[in-house]
mmCIF file of C-alpha atoms and ligand atoms in Angstrom:
data_model
loop_
_atom_site.group_PDB
_atom_site.id
_atom_site.type_symbol
_atom_site.label_atom_id
_atom_site.label_comp_id
_atom_site.label_asym_id
_atom_site.label_seq_id
_atom_site.Cartn_x
_atom_site.Cartn_y
_atom_site.Cartn_z
ATOM 1 C CA MET A 1 -95.834 -16.961 3.613
ATOM 2 C CA LEU A 2 -94.281 -20.081 5.187
ATOM 3 C CA GLU A 3 -96.849 -22.204 3.381
ATOM 4 C CA ASN A 4 -95.820 -20.691 0.012
ATOM 5 C CA ILE A 5 -92.140 -21.239 0.834
ATOM 6 C CA VAL A 6 -92.719 -24.892 1.741
ATOM 7 C CA ASN A 7 -94.799 -25.391 -1.387
ATOM 8 C CA THR A 8 -92.077 -23.951 -3.646
ATOM 9 C CA VAL A 9 -89.384 -25.975 -1.870
ATOM 10 C CA GLU A 10 -91.358 -29.179 -2.387
ATOM 11 C CA PHE A 11 -91.628 -28.395 -6.084
ATOM 12 C CA LEU A 12 -87.883 -27.706 -6.389
ATOM 13 C CA ARG A 13 -86.944 -30.861 -4.472
ATOM 14 C CA SER A 14 -89.160 -32.898 -6.773
ATOM 15 C CA ARG A 15 -87.122 -31.458 -9.671
ATOM 16 C CA GLY A 16 -83.801 -32.500 -8.079
ATOM 17 C CA PHE A 17 -82.817 -29.429 -6.021
ATOM 18 C CA ILE A 18 -81.610 -31.538 -3.084
ATOM 19 C CA ALA A 19 -79.736 -30.075 -0.097
ATOM 20 C CA PRO A 20 -77.737 -27.199 -1.640
ATOM 21 C CA GLU A 21 -75.099 -25.844 0.752
ATOM 22 C CA ALA A 22 -74.718 -22.387 -0.781
ATOM 23 C CA GLY A 23 -77.035 -19.880 -2.433
ATOM 24 C CA ILE A 24 -75.747 -17.553 -5.151
ATOM 25 C CA VAL A 25 -77.393 -14.398 -6.547
ATOM 26 C CA LEU A 26 -75.893 -12.979 -9.738
ATOM 27 C CA GLY A 27 -76.180 -9.319 -10.650
ATOM 28 C CA THR A 28 -76.325 -7.403 -13.926
ATOM 29 C CA GLY A 29 -73.758 -8.688 -16.438
ATOM 30 C CA LEU A 30 -72.494 -11.269 -13.943
ATOM 31 C CA GLY A 31 -74.486 -14.325 -15.017
ATOM 32 C CA GLY A 32 -71.423 -15.841 -16.726
ATOM 33 C CA LEU A 33 -70.586 -17.630 -13.472
ATOM 34 C CA THR A 34 -73.329 -20.095 -14.302
ATOM 35 C CA THR A 35 -71.291 -21.574 -17.175
ATOM 36 C CA ALA A 36 -68.900 -22.890 -14.485
ATOM 37 C CA ILE A 37 -71.704 -24.799 -12.692
ATOM 38 C CA GLU A 38 -71.526 -28.524 -13.457
ATOM 39 C CA ASN A 39 -74.346 -31.087 -13.653
ATOM 40 C CA GLN A 40 -76.889 -28.300 -14.029
ATOM 41 C CA ILE A 41 -80.593 -28.522 -13.530
ATOM 42 C CA GLU A 42 -82.207 -25.239 -14.552
ATOM 43 C CA ILE A 43 -85.755 -24.013 -14.221
ATOM 44 C CA PRO A 44 -87.048 -20.706 -15.650
ATOM 45 C CA TYR A 45 -88.567 -18.538 -12.911
ATOM 46 C CA ALA A 46 -91.826 -18.584 -14.862
ATOM 47 C CA ASP A 47 -92.161 -22.327 -14.130
ATOM 48 C CA ILE A 48 -91.583 -22.060 -10.361
ATOM 49 C CA PRO A 49 -94.686 -21.732 -8.161
ATOM 50 C CA ASP A 50 -94.877 -18.332 -6.401
ATOM 51 C CA PHE A 51 -91.761 -16.908 -8.102
ATOM 52 C CA PRO A 52 -92.198 -13.475 -9.713
ATOM 53 C CA LEU A 53 -91.067 -12.976 -13.331
ATOM 54 C CA SER A 54 -87.893 -11.036 -14.155
ATOM 55 C CA THR A 55 -88.517 -8.222 -16.621
ATOM 56 C CA VAL A 56 -85.089 -6.646 -17.137
ATOM 57 C CA LYS A 57 -82.799 -7.237 -20.114
ATOM 58 C CA GLY A 58 -79.604 -8.946 -19.008
ATOM 59 C CA HIS A 59 -81.384 -10.819 -16.231
ATOM 60 C CA ALA A 60 -82.073 -14.208 -17.777
ATOM 61 C CA GLY A 61 -84.404 -15.357 -15.021
ATOM 62 C CA LYS A 62 -83.445 -18.941 -14.206
ATOM 63 C CA LEU A 63 -82.877 -20.888 -11.028
ATOM 64 C CA ILE A 64 -79.932 -23.253 -11.425
ATOM 65 C CA TYR A 65 -78.867 -26.201 -9.274
ATOM 66 C CA GLY A 66 -75.557 -27.984 -9.639
ATOM 67 C CA ASP A 67 -71.936 -28.380 -8.527
ATOM 68 C CA PHE A 68 -69.712 -25.347 -8.050
ATOM 69 C CA GLY A 69 -66.496 -25.278 -6.046
ATOM 70 C CA GLY A 70 -67.104 -28.931 -5.163
ATOM 71 C CA LYS A 71 -70.420 -28.153 -3.442
ATOM 72 C CA LYS A 72 -74.077 -28.400 -4.326
ATOM 73 C CA ILE A 73 -75.335 -24.885 -4.926
ATOM 74 C CA VAL A 74 -78.500 -23.096 -5.994
ATOM 75 C CA ALA A 75 -77.999 -19.974 -8.117
ATOM 76 C CA MET A 76 -80.272 -17.189 -9.277
ATOM 77 C CA LYS A 77 -79.313 -16.046 -12.756
ATOM 78 C CA GLY A 78 -81.103 -12.725 -12.637
ATOM 79 C CA ARG A 79 -82.753 -11.262 -9.564
ATOM 80 C CA PHE A 80 -85.931 -9.315 -8.814
ATOM 81 C CA HIS A 81 -85.714 -5.570 -8.255
ATOM 82 C CA PHE A 82 -87.995 -3.215 -6.383
ATOM 83 C CA TYR A 83 -88.001 -0.821 -9.370
ATOM 84 C CA GLU A 84 -89.695 -3.464 -11.502
ATOM 85 C CA GLY A 85 -92.811 -2.976 -9.393
ATOM 86 C CA TYR A 86 -92.512 -6.022 -7.132
ATOM 87 C CA GLY A 87 -93.124 -5.742 -3.424
ATOM 88 C CA SER A 88 -90.201 -6.374 -1.078
ATOM 89 C CA GLU A 89 -91.710 -9.722 -0.149
ATOM 90 C CA GLN A 90 -91.588 -10.843 -3.782
ATOM 91 C CA VAL A 91 -88.043 -9.518 -4.262
ATOM 92 C CA THR A 92 -86.802 -11.576 -1.320
ATOM 93 C CA PHE A 93 -88.991 -14.691 -1.678
ATOM 94 C CA PRO A 94 -86.219 -16.684 -3.443
ATOM 95 C CA ILE A 95 -83.909 -16.084 -0.456
ATOM 96 C CA ARG A 96 -86.554 -17.590 1.859
ATOM 97 C CA VAL A 97 -86.804 -20.564 -0.473
ATOM 98 C CA MET A 98 -83.014 -21.049 -0.616
ATOM 99 C CA LYS A 99 -82.813 -21.077 3.178
ATOM 100 C CA GLN A 100 -85.620 -23.636 3.384
ATOM 101 C CA LEU A 101 -83.778 -25.762 0.795
ATOM 102 C CA GLY A 102 -80.894 -25.877 3.277
ATOM 103 C CA ILE A 103 -78.238 -23.286 2.299
ATOM 104 C CA ARG A 104 -75.625 -22.461 4.964
ATOM 105 C CA ALA A 105 -74.451 -19.190 3.384
ATOM 106 C CA LEU A 106 -75.524 -16.704 0.723
ATOM 107 C CA PHE A 107 -73.175 -15.243 -1.922
ATOM 108 C CA LEU A 108 -74.309 -12.196 -3.892
ATOM 109 C CA SER A 109 -72.994 -9.944 -6.626
ATOM 110 C CA ASN A 110 -74.098 -6.696 -8.192
ATOM 111 C CA ALA A 111 -73.050 -3.917 -10.534
ATOM 112 C CA ALA A 112 -72.594 -0.578 -8.792
ATOM 113 C CA GLY A 113 -71.485 2.999 -9.324
ATOM 114 C CA GLY A 114 -68.320 3.939 -7.446
ATOM 115 C CA THR A 115 -68.555 6.997 -5.220
ATOM 116 C CA ASN A 116 -65.143 6.449 -3.618
ATOM 117 C CA PRO A 117 -62.704 8.734 -5.515
ATOM 118 C CA ASP A 118 -60.009 6.021 -5.455
ATOM 119 C CA TYR A 119 -62.127 3.552 -7.433
ATOM 120 C CA LYS A 120 -61.782 2.705 -11.122
ATOM 121 C CA ILE A 121 -64.229 1.038 -13.495
ATOM 122 C CA GLY A 122 -63.792 -2.731 -13.236
ATOM 123 C CA ASP A 123 -62.764 -2.713 -9.563
ATOM 124 C CA ILE A 124 -64.045 -5.531 -7.381
ATOM 125 C CA MET A 125 -65.366 -4.229 -4.060
ATOM 126 C CA ILE A 126 -66.071 -6.696 -1.281
ATOM 127 C CA ILE A 127 -69.037 -5.302 0.640
ATOM 128 C CA LYS A 128 -68.161 -4.842 4.307
ATOM 129 C CA ASP A 129 -71.381 -3.051 5.298
ATOM 130 C CA HIS A 130 -74.375 -1.339 3.762
ATOM 131 C CA ILE A 131 -76.719 1.636 3.950
ATOM 132 C CA SER A 132 -80.131 0.490 2.792
ATOM 133 C CA LEU A 133 -82.290 3.231 1.300
ATOM 134 C CA LEU A 134 -84.703 0.677 -0.150
ATOM 135 C CA PRO A 135 -87.850 -0.181 1.829
ATOM 136 C CA ASN A 136 -87.069 -2.717 4.544
ATOM 137 C CA PRO A 137 -88.317 -6.139 3.399
ATOM 138 C CA LEU A 138 -89.272 -7.081 6.973
ATOM 139 C CA LEU A 139 -91.961 -4.381 7.282
ATOM 140 C CA GLY A 140 -95.298 -5.886 8.251
ATOM 141 C CA PRO A 141 -96.316 -8.788 10.477
ATOM 142 C CA ASN A 142 -93.429 -11.033 11.550
ATOM 143 C CA ASP A 143 -93.544 -14.832 11.480
ATOM 144 C CA GLU A 144 -91.501 -15.977 14.496
ATOM 145 C CA ARG A 145 -91.140 -19.429 12.909
ATOM 146 C CA ILE A 146 -88.972 -17.775 10.242
ATOM 147 C CA GLY A 147 -87.009 -15.208 12.256
ATOM 148 C CA PRO A 148 -87.159 -12.589 15.040
ATOM 149 C CA ARG A 149 -89.099 -9.317 14.960
ATOM 150 C CA PHE A 150 -85.958 -7.214 15.493
ATOM 151 C CA PRO A 151 -82.977 -8.832 13.751
ATOM 152 C CA ASP A 152 -79.452 -7.767 14.613
ATOM 153 C CA MET A 153 -77.463 -6.156 11.772
ATOM 154 C CA SER A 154 -74.097 -5.641 13.518
ATOM 155 C CA GLU A 155 -72.415 -8.076 11.137
ATOM 156 C CA ALA A 156 -74.569 -8.128 8.022
ATOM 157 C CA TYR A 157 -71.575 -9.277 5.960
ATOM 158 C CA ASP A 158 -69.727 -12.211 7.490
ATOM 159 C CA ARG A 159 -66.234 -11.185 8.636
ATOM 160 C CA GLN A 160 -64.767 -14.651 8.237
ATOM 161 C CA LEU A 161 -65.992 -14.929 4.651
ATOM 162 C CA ILE A 162 -64.589 -11.458 3.888
ATOM 163 C CA ALA A 163 -61.177 -12.394 5.336
ATOM 164 C CA LYS A 164 -61.167 -15.676 3.421
ATOM 165 C CA ALA A 165 -62.104 -13.956 0.155
ATOM 166 C CA GLU A 166 -59.296 -11.420 0.597
ATOM 167 C CA THR A 167 -56.781 -14.218 1.144
ATOM 168 C CA ILE A 168 -58.058 -16.052 -1.939
ATOM 169 C CA ALA A 169 -57.956 -12.883 -4.084
ATOM 170 C CA GLY A 170 -54.382 -12.243 -2.918
ATOM 171 C CA ARG A 171 -53.336 -15.772 -3.849
ATOM 172 C CA LEU A 172 -54.969 -15.407 -7.278
ATOM 173 C CA GLY A 173 -53.335 -12.003 -7.805
ATOM 174 C CA ILE A 174 -56.706 -10.251 -8.140
ATOM 175 C CA PRO A 175 -56.845 -6.795 -6.506
ATOM 176 C CA VAL A 176 -59.938 -6.198 -4.360
ATOM 177 C CA THR A 177 -61.123 -3.369 -2.133
ATOM 178 C CA ARG A 178 -63.497 -3.344 0.846
ATOM 179 C CA GLY A 179 -66.325 -0.853 0.976
ATOM 180 C CA VAL A 180 -69.796 0.238 2.006
ATOM 181 C CA TYR A 181 -72.635 -0.400 -0.478
ATOM 182 C CA LEU A 182 -75.634 1.918 -0.559
ATOM 183 C CA SER A 183 -78.894 0.836 -2.173
ATOM 184 C CA THR A 184 -81.517 3.050 -3.754
ATOM 185 C CA THR A 185 -84.765 2.145 -5.489
ATOM 186 C CA GLY A 186 -83.513 3.323 -8.883
ATOM 187 C CA PRO A 187 -84.360 3.024 -11.709
ATOM 188 C CA THR A 188 -82.629 6.338 -12.416
ATOM 189 C CA PHE A 189 -78.877 6.495 -12.054
ATOM 190 C CA GLU A 190 -77.809 9.312 -9.744
ATOM 191 C CA THR A 191 -77.436 13.015 -10.391
ATOM 192 C CA PRO A 192 -73.974 14.381 -9.542
ATOM 193 C CA ALA A 193 -75.449 15.942 -6.374
ATOM 194 C CA GLU A 194 -76.911 12.589 -5.309
ATOM 195 C CA TYR A 195 -73.581 10.792 -5.831
ATOM 196 C CA ARG A 196 -71.894 13.489 -3.702
ATOM 197 C CA TYR A 197 -74.577 13.100 -1.005
ATOM 198 C CA PHE A 198 -74.150 9.302 -0.903
ATOM 199 C CA ARG A 199 -70.377 9.712 -0.628
ATOM 200 C CA THR A 200 -70.873 12.215 2.207
ATOM 201 C CA ILE A 201 -73.031 9.795 4.212
ATOM 202 C CA GLY A 202 -70.483 7.000 3.872
ATOM 203 C CA ALA A 203 -71.028 5.089 0.646
ATOM 204 C CA ASP A 204 -68.198 3.713 -1.479
ATOM 205 C CA ALA A 205 -70.597 2.392 -4.115
ATOM 206 C CA VAL A 206 -74.271 2.704 -5.016
ATOM 207 C CA GLY A 207 -76.672 0.264 -6.648
ATOM 208 C CA MET A 208 -80.289 -0.861 -6.817
ATOM 209 C CA SER A 209 -80.281 -4.279 -5.166
ATOM 210 C CA THR A 210 -78.690 -6.620 -2.621
ATOM 211 C CA THR A 211 -79.684 -5.008 0.701
ATOM 212 C CA PRO A 212 -83.232 -6.480 0.779
ATOM 213 C CA GLU A 213 -81.797 -9.934 0.098
ATOM 214 C CA VAL A 214 -79.112 -9.559 2.760
ATOM 215 C CA ILE A 215 -81.611 -8.259 5.331
ATOM 216 C CA THR A 216 -83.857 -11.241 4.595
ATOM 217 C CA ALA A 217 -80.965 -13.692 4.897
ATOM 218 C CA ARG A 218 -79.864 -12.147 8.188
ATOM 219 C CA HIS A 219 -83.456 -12.379 9.461
ATOM 220 C CA MET A 220 -82.952 -16.156 9.123
ATOM 221 C CA SER A 221 -79.339 -16.042 10.474
ATOM 222 C CA VAL A 222 -77.799 -16.953 7.100
ATOM 223 C CA PRO A 223 -74.210 -15.601 6.768
ATOM 224 C CA CYS A 224 -73.763 -13.340 3.712
ATOM 225 C CA PHE A 225 -70.904 -12.461 1.398
ATOM 226 C CA ALA A 226 -71.332 -9.903 -1.391
ATOM 227 C CA VAL A 227 -69.271 -8.143 -4.027
ATOM 228 C CA SER A 228 -69.903 -5.096 -6.175
ATOM 229 C CA ILE A 229 -68.323 -4.680 -9.579
ATOM 230 C CA ILE A 230 -67.716 -0.983 -10.166
ATOM 231 C CA THR A 231 -69.245 -0.279 -13.574
ATOM 232 C CA ASP A 232 -69.277 3.544 -13.597
ATOM 233 C CA LEU A 233 -68.020 6.391 -11.443
ATOM 234 C CA GLY A 234 -70.102 8.765 -9.357
ATOM 235 C CA VAL A 235 -67.177 11.052 -8.606
ATOM 236 C CA GLU A 236 -67.077 14.731 -9.571
ATOM 237 C CA GLY A 237 -65.171 15.174 -12.837
ATOM 238 C CA LYS A 238 -65.491 11.466 -13.714
ATOM 239 C CA ILE A 239 -69.260 11.173 -14.154
ATOM 240 C CA GLU A 240 -70.196 10.020 -17.637
ATOM 241 C CA PHE A 241 -73.434 9.251 -19.438
ATOM 242 C CA THR A 242 -74.522 5.857 -18.045
ATOM 243 C CA THR A 243 -76.806 3.265 -19.640
ATOM 244 C CA HIS A 244 -77.892 -0.244 -18.670
ATOM 245 C CA GLU A 245 -75.775 -1.493 -21.597
ATOM 246 C CA SER A 246 -72.606 0.305 -20.437
ATOM 247 C CA VAL A 247 -73.143 -1.123 -16.938
ATOM 248 C CA GLN A 248 -73.617 -4.635 -18.345
ATOM 249 C CA LEU A 249 -70.504 -4.377 -20.513
ATOM 250 C CA ALA A 250 -68.313 -3.144 -17.665
ATOM 251 C CA ALA A 251 -69.596 -5.865 -15.325
ATOM 252 C CA GLU A 252 -68.887 -8.551 -17.934
ATOM 253 C CA GLN A 253 -65.230 -7.399 -18.082
ATOM 254 C CA SER A 254 -64.693 -8.323 -14.421
ATOM 255 C CA GLU A 255 -67.029 -11.312 -14.297
ATOM 256 C CA ARG A 256 -64.323 -13.983 -14.693
ATOM 257 C CA LYS A 257 -62.225 -12.626 -11.843
ATOM 258 C CA MET A 258 -65.272 -12.479 -9.591
ATOM 259 C CA THR A 259 -66.179 -16.043 -10.526
ATOM 260 C CA MET A 260 -62.674 -17.282 -9.611
ATOM 261 C CA ILE A 261 -62.929 -15.720 -6.153
ATOM 262 C CA MET A 262 -66.474 -16.997 -5.583
ATOM 263 C CA LYS A 263 -65.555 -20.512 -6.661
ATOM 264 C CA GLU A 264 -62.634 -20.819 -4.268
ATOM 265 C CA LEU A 265 -64.561 -19.160 -1.487
ATOM 266 C CA ILE A 266 -67.468 -21.570 -1.868
ATOM 267 C CA ALA A 267 -65.017 -24.482 -2.036
ATOM 268 C CA SER A 268 -63.536 -23.446 1.305
ATOM 269 C CA PHE A 269 -66.422 -22.205 3.461
HETATM 270 N N1 LIG B 1 -76.076 3.926 -9.593
HETATM 271 C C1 LIG B 1 -77.020 3.058 -9.236
HETATM 272 N N2 LIG B 1 -77.024 1.794 -9.615
HETATM 273 C C2 LIG B 1 -76.035 1.376 -10.408
HETATM 274 C C3 LIG B 1 -75.021 2.224 -10.819
HETATM 275 C C4 LIG B 1 -75.044 3.583 -10.398
HETATM 276 O O1 LIG B 1 -74.167 4.402 -10.736
HETATM 277 N N3 LIG B 1 -74.169 1.505 -11.602
HETATM 278 C C5 LIG B 1 -74.672 0.249 -11.640
HETATM 279 N N4 LIG B 1 -75.799 0.167 -10.929
#
């Protein structure tokens, strides 16, 4: 795998992706952040050696390099999901590549269903911890040159970045909450009984991504910061018919606020 990573990194460097400090992964309906990236170089995933192809509507599928928050960044507009049929190694390959390009921290976003009864659609939840019910991306032989066999997960989400983001949100007058994100394979949204079960075991929100990427980043000791935009509610009495389009629309409503927080956070980390 290391050989593929190095190969892809060489290709990206030859196209101008030089020494990014931060990696960004944008979730469903949250790609609007990319319009705030200056001096962009963008490459469709299809043109990048060893990258899988994104197949979901609303995931444009481009890797973007440029300036954001006064730093050089590399951003994924659209991510790869397990439910699309990719293996975990493919889903997380871009994170390996970002690390090898030189990122010092990873910033992620996603759309999620709120299981916490206090949440409303449009809320911004800073992820403080996760419960990963997706297959672990580190299953299989381990390459010690990349990371340890048994990575620690006691601080999957960097406490300093969380504290900084909360201060920034406060200054900007944007309300945020802190919660536990639970990942499932999808692609179905949950039944009411499943939402109740996930709430019972400690989830504030549920989605279909993020934890494989965070596990992979932590395997390589990259600090992570992630936010969920609450796009629907998995709370008894508030569960409504959910579609990919309704999730996208709700995420887009909060996208600008999330971008403001991310921009200042990246400027200050
Ligand atoms: N469940 C799972 N994934 C999701 C949801 C949900 O309710 N909303 C957005 N992504």
